[in-house]
């Protein structure tokens, strides 16, 4: 069965990234799929469901939809600065404080803008997650793993 992907207007930032994240418009299959804007047809036809290699930006309740290929804290910060904090009164300032707008809901308290990338990577995407090689315990960020290994790992003396 062929899957049809509409070129709906998800990406208003076409110049930024040739990959946008589109949603399959059929009722039988609701997986997300990547497509390129270079394709000028009304629909892209795929005979098999495809797996997206990029993660969609969900800032502002998912209205951005640009496919992110750098999920590091600095990569996420670059994206936020370029596309979400680049107009008038909404300029990026590292020391300015605000609420995380990733997805539909985030329980995080107000934070400095400079912390948004690190927060999104660690909490929402878990792209910075690491596991202790000694005891196997998981950590959201490398700095907490390092502290654990130096101070708290029960196998530190081995």
mmCIF file of C-alpha atoms in Angstrom:
data_model
loop_
_atom_site.group_PDB
_atom_site.id
_atom_site.type_symbol
_atom_site.label_atom_id
_atom_site.label_comp_id
_atom_site.label_asym_id
_atom_site.label_seq_id
_atom_site.Cartn_x
_atom_site.Cartn_y
_atom_site.Cartn_z
ATOM 1 C CA UNK A 1 0.000 0.000 0.000
ATOM 2 C CA UNK A 2 1.420 3.390 -0.946
ATOM 3 C CA UNK A 3 1.608 6.201 1.595
ATOM 4 C CA UNK A 4 0.964 9.772 0.485
ATOM 5 C CA UNK A 5 2.580 12.729 2.183
ATOM 6 C CA UNK A 6 1.083 16.136 1.710
ATOM 7 C CA UNK A 7 3.316 19.148 1.227
ATOM 8 C CA UNK A 8 1.326 20.991 3.875
ATOM 9 C CA UNK A 9 2.776 24.306 4.958
ATOM 10 C CA UNK A 10 4.707 23.041 7.992
ATOM 11 C CA UNK A 11 7.915 24.921 7.306
ATOM 12 C CA UNK A 12 7.941 28.676 7.069
ATOM 13 C CA UNK A 13 11.748 28.625 7.244
ATOM 14 C CA UNK A 14 12.433 26.897 3.914
ATOM 15 C CA UNK A 15 15.777 28.638 3.498
ATOM 16 C CA UNK A 16 17.114 27.217 6.749
ATOM 17 C CA UNK A 17 17.000 23.505 6.289
ATOM 18 C CA UNK A 18 16.073 21.506 3.197
ATOM 19 C CA UNK A 19 14.463 18.871 5.412
ATOM 20 C CA UNK A 20 11.155 19.545 7.041
ATOM 21 C CA UNK A 21 9.145 17.180 9.113
ATOM 22 C CA UNK A 22 5.794 16.277 7.575
ATOM 23 C CA UNK A 23 2.938 14.155 8.788
ATOM 24 C CA UNK A 24 1.484 11.343 6.770
ATOM 25 C CA UNK A 25 -2.023 12.406 5.837
ATOM 26 C CA UNK A 26 -3.622 8.951 5.543
ATOM 27 C CA UNK A 27 -5.945 7.607 8.208
ATOM 28 C CA UNK A 28 -4.284 4.207 8.302
ATOM 29 C CA UNK A 29 -0.767 5.269 9.152
ATOM 30 C CA UNK A 30 0.137 8.200 11.399
ATOM 31 C CA UNK A 31 3.910 7.893 11.609
ATOM 32 C CA UNK A 32 6.001 10.966 10.910
ATOM 33 C CA UNK A 33 8.106 11.073 7.764
ATOM 34 C CA UNK A 34 10.820 13.364 6.417
ATOM 35 C CA UNK A 35 10.695 14.828 2.953
ATOM 36 C CA UNK A 36 12.680 17.440 1.040
ATOM 37 C CA UNK A 37 11.250 20.688 -0.207
ATOM 38 C CA UNK A 38 13.139 20.291 -3.463
ATOM 39 C CA UNK A 39 10.424 17.867 -4.553
ATOM 40 C CA UNK A 40 7.841 19.913 -6.451
ATOM 41 C CA UNK A 41 5.090 17.307 -6.731
ATOM 42 C CA UNK A 42 1.925 17.750 -4.698
ATOM 43 C CA UNK A 43 2.526 14.443 -2.968
ATOM 44 C CA UNK A 44 5.489 12.205 -2.327
ATOM 45 C CA UNK A 45 4.736 8.528 -2.769
ATOM 46 C CA UNK A 46 6.571 5.895 -0.746
ATOM 47 C CA UNK A 47 5.875 2.207 -1.030
ATOM 48 C CA UNK A 48 7.138 1.526 2.490
ATOM 49 C CA UNK A 49 6.924 3.680 5.622
ATOM 50 C CA UNK A 50 10.150 5.620 6.046
ATOM 51 C CA UNK A 51 12.040 6.335 9.213
ATOM 52 C CA UNK A 52 12.964 9.946 9.836
ATOM 53 C CA UNK A 53 16.603 10.533 10.696
ATOM 54 C CA UNK A 54 15.934 14.025 12.044
ATOM 55 C CA UNK A 55 13.955 15.158 15.086
ATOM 56 C CA UNK A 56 11.263 17.821 14.611
ATOM 57 C CA UNK A 57 11.489 21.047 16.581
ATOM 58 C CA UNK A 58 8.534 21.177 18.964
ATOM 59 C CA UNK A 59 9.156 24.686 20.284
ATOM 60 C CA UNK A 60 5.957 26.712 20.537
ATOM 61 C CA UNK A 61 3.773 23.600 20.811
ATOM 62 C CA UNK A 62 5.270 22.071 17.676
ATOM 63 C CA UNK A 63 4.513 24.857 15.226
ATOM 64 C CA UNK A 64 8.098 25.126 13.920
ATOM 65 C CA UNK A 65 8.505 21.586 12.521
ATOM 66 C CA UNK A 66 12.049 22.164 11.196
ATOM 67 C CA UNK A 67 13.946 18.875 11.366
ATOM 68 C CA UNK A 68 16.829 19.178 13.806
ATOM 69 C CA UNK A 69 19.980 17.264 12.969
ATOM 70 C CA UNK A 70 22.140 18.606 15.823
ATOM 71 C CA UNK A 71 20.579 17.648 19.154
ATOM 72 C CA UNK A 72 23.481 18.900 21.247
ATOM 73 C CA UNK A 73 22.741 21.754 23.668
ATOM 74 C CA UNK A 74 24.696 24.172 21.448
ATOM 75 C CA UNK A 75 22.922 22.954 18.290
ATOM 76 C CA UNK A 76 19.524 23.433 19.919
ATOM 77 C CA UNK A 77 20.531 26.883 21.175
ATOM 78 C CA UNK A 78 21.633 27.889 17.649
ATOM 79 C CA UNK A 79 18.252 26.800 16.274
ATOM 80 C CA UNK A 80 16.305 28.659 18.979
ATOM 81 C CA UNK A 81 18.308 31.850 18.399
ATOM 82 C CA UNK A 82 17.895 31.692 14.620
ATOM 83 C CA UNK A 83 14.200 30.831 14.408
ATOM 84 C CA UNK A 84 12.428 31.549 17.668
ATOM 85 C CA UNK A 85 14.211 34.511 19.237
ATOM 86 C CA UNK A 86 15.034 36.653 16.223
ATOM 87 C CA UNK A 87 12.286 39.268 16.002
ATOM 88 C CA UNK A 88 11.643 42.617 17.655
ATOM 89 C CA UNK A 89 10.978 42.288 21.371
ATOM 90 C CA UNK A 90 11.675 38.566 21.215
ATOM 91 C CA UNK A 91 15.469 38.854 20.877
ATOM 92 C CA UNK A 92 17.774 36.309 22.497
ATOM 93 C CA UNK A 93 19.527 37.422 25.670
ATOM 94 C CA UNK A 94 21.444 34.774 27.635
ATOM 95 C CA UNK A 95 20.479 36.302 30.982
ATOM 96 C CA UNK A 96 16.832 36.930 30.118
ATOM 97 C CA UNK A 97 14.478 34.469 31.798
ATOM 98 C CA UNK A 98 11.591 32.558 30.295
ATOM 99 C CA UNK A 99 9.599 29.354 30.312
ATOM 100 C CA UNK A 100 10.373 26.335 28.179
ATOM 101 C CA UNK A 101 7.920 26.159 25.259
ATOM 102 C CA UNK A 102 8.932 22.687 23.996
ATOM 103 C CA UNK A 103 5.923 20.538 23.181
ATOM 104 C CA UNK A 104 2.520 20.976 24.710
ATOM 105 C CA UNK A 105 3.625 21.090 28.342
ATOM 106 C CA UNK A 106 6.818 21.401 30.354
ATOM 107 C CA UNK A 107 6.936 21.411 34.151
ATOM 108 C CA UNK A 108 10.300 23.186 34.316
ATOM 109 C CA UNK A 109 10.537 26.407 36.242
ATOM 110 C CA UNK A 110 11.540 29.669 34.615
ATOM 111 C CA UNK A 111 15.174 29.588 33.453
ATOM 112 C CA UNK A 112 17.759 31.773 31.738
ATOM 113 C CA UNK A 113 17.573 31.633 27.948
ATOM 114 C CA UNK A 114 21.137 30.298 27.919
ATOM 115 C CA UNK A 115 19.814 27.147 29.643
ATOM 116 C CA UNK A 116 17.118 26.312 27.071
ATOM 117 C CA UNK A 117 19.377 24.212 24.810
ATOM 118 C CA UNK A 118 20.812 22.210 27.697
ATOM 119 C CA UNK A 119 17.325 21.720 29.190
ATOM 120 C CA UNK A 120 15.760 20.536 25.908
ATOM 121 C CA UNK A 121 18.655 18.165 25.172
ATOM 122 C CA UNK A 122 18.630 16.640 28.662
ATOM 123 C CA UNK A 123 14.932 16.614 29.582
ATOM 124 C CA UNK A 124 12.912 16.459 26.373
ATOM 125 C CA UNK A 125 15.206 14.734 23.864
ATOM 126 C CA UNK A 126 17.527 12.871 26.232
ATOM 127 C CA UNK A 127 20.261 13.405 23.646
ATOM 128 C CA UNK A 128 22.827 13.958 26.396
ATOM 129 C CA UNK A 129 21.900 10.812 28.372
ATOM 130 C CA UNK A 130 24.808 8.633 29.460
ATOM 131 C CA UNK A 131 25.248 5.460 31.500
ATOM 132 C CA UNK A 132 27.870 4.808 34.164
ATOM 133 C CA UNK A 133 30.293 2.188 32.820
ATOM 134 C CA UNK A 134 30.899 0.904 36.347
ATOM 135 C CA UNK A 135 27.423 0.433 37.842
ATOM 136 C CA UNK A 136 25.107 0.963 34.856
ATOM 137 C CA UNK A 137 23.089 3.799 36.390
ATOM 138 C CA UNK A 138 21.725 6.300 33.838
ATOM 139 C CA UNK A 139 22.203 10.082 33.900
ATOM 140 C CA UNK A 140 20.622 12.885 31.886
ATOM 141 C CA UNK A 141 23.913 14.727 31.325
ATOM 142 C CA UNK A 142 27.622 14.026 31.226
ATOM 143 C CA UNK A 143 28.420 16.390 34.093
ATOM 144 C CA UNK A 144 26.126 14.481 36.458
ATOM 145 C CA UNK A 145 27.716 11.191 35.359
ATOM 146 C CA UNK A 146 31.182 12.608 36.057
ATOM 147 C CA UNK A 147 30.117 13.796 39.523
ATOM 148 C CA UNK A 148 28.565 10.373 40.225
ATOM 149 C CA UNK A 149 31.733 8.547 39.177
ATOM 150 C CA UNK A 150 33.917 10.793 41.347
ATOM 151 C CA UNK A 151 31.714 10.949 44.439
ATOM 152 C CA UNK A 152 28.899 8.396 44.567
ATOM 153 C CA UNK A 153 29.481 5.339 42.394
ATOM 154 C CA UNK A 154 29.503 2.233 44.610
ATOM 155 C CA UNK A 155 32.115 0.694 42.292
ATOM 156 C CA UNK A 156 34.454 3.717 42.264
ATOM 157 C CA UNK A 157 37.283 1.832 43.994
ATOM 158 C CA UNK A 158 37.351 -0.989 41.442
#
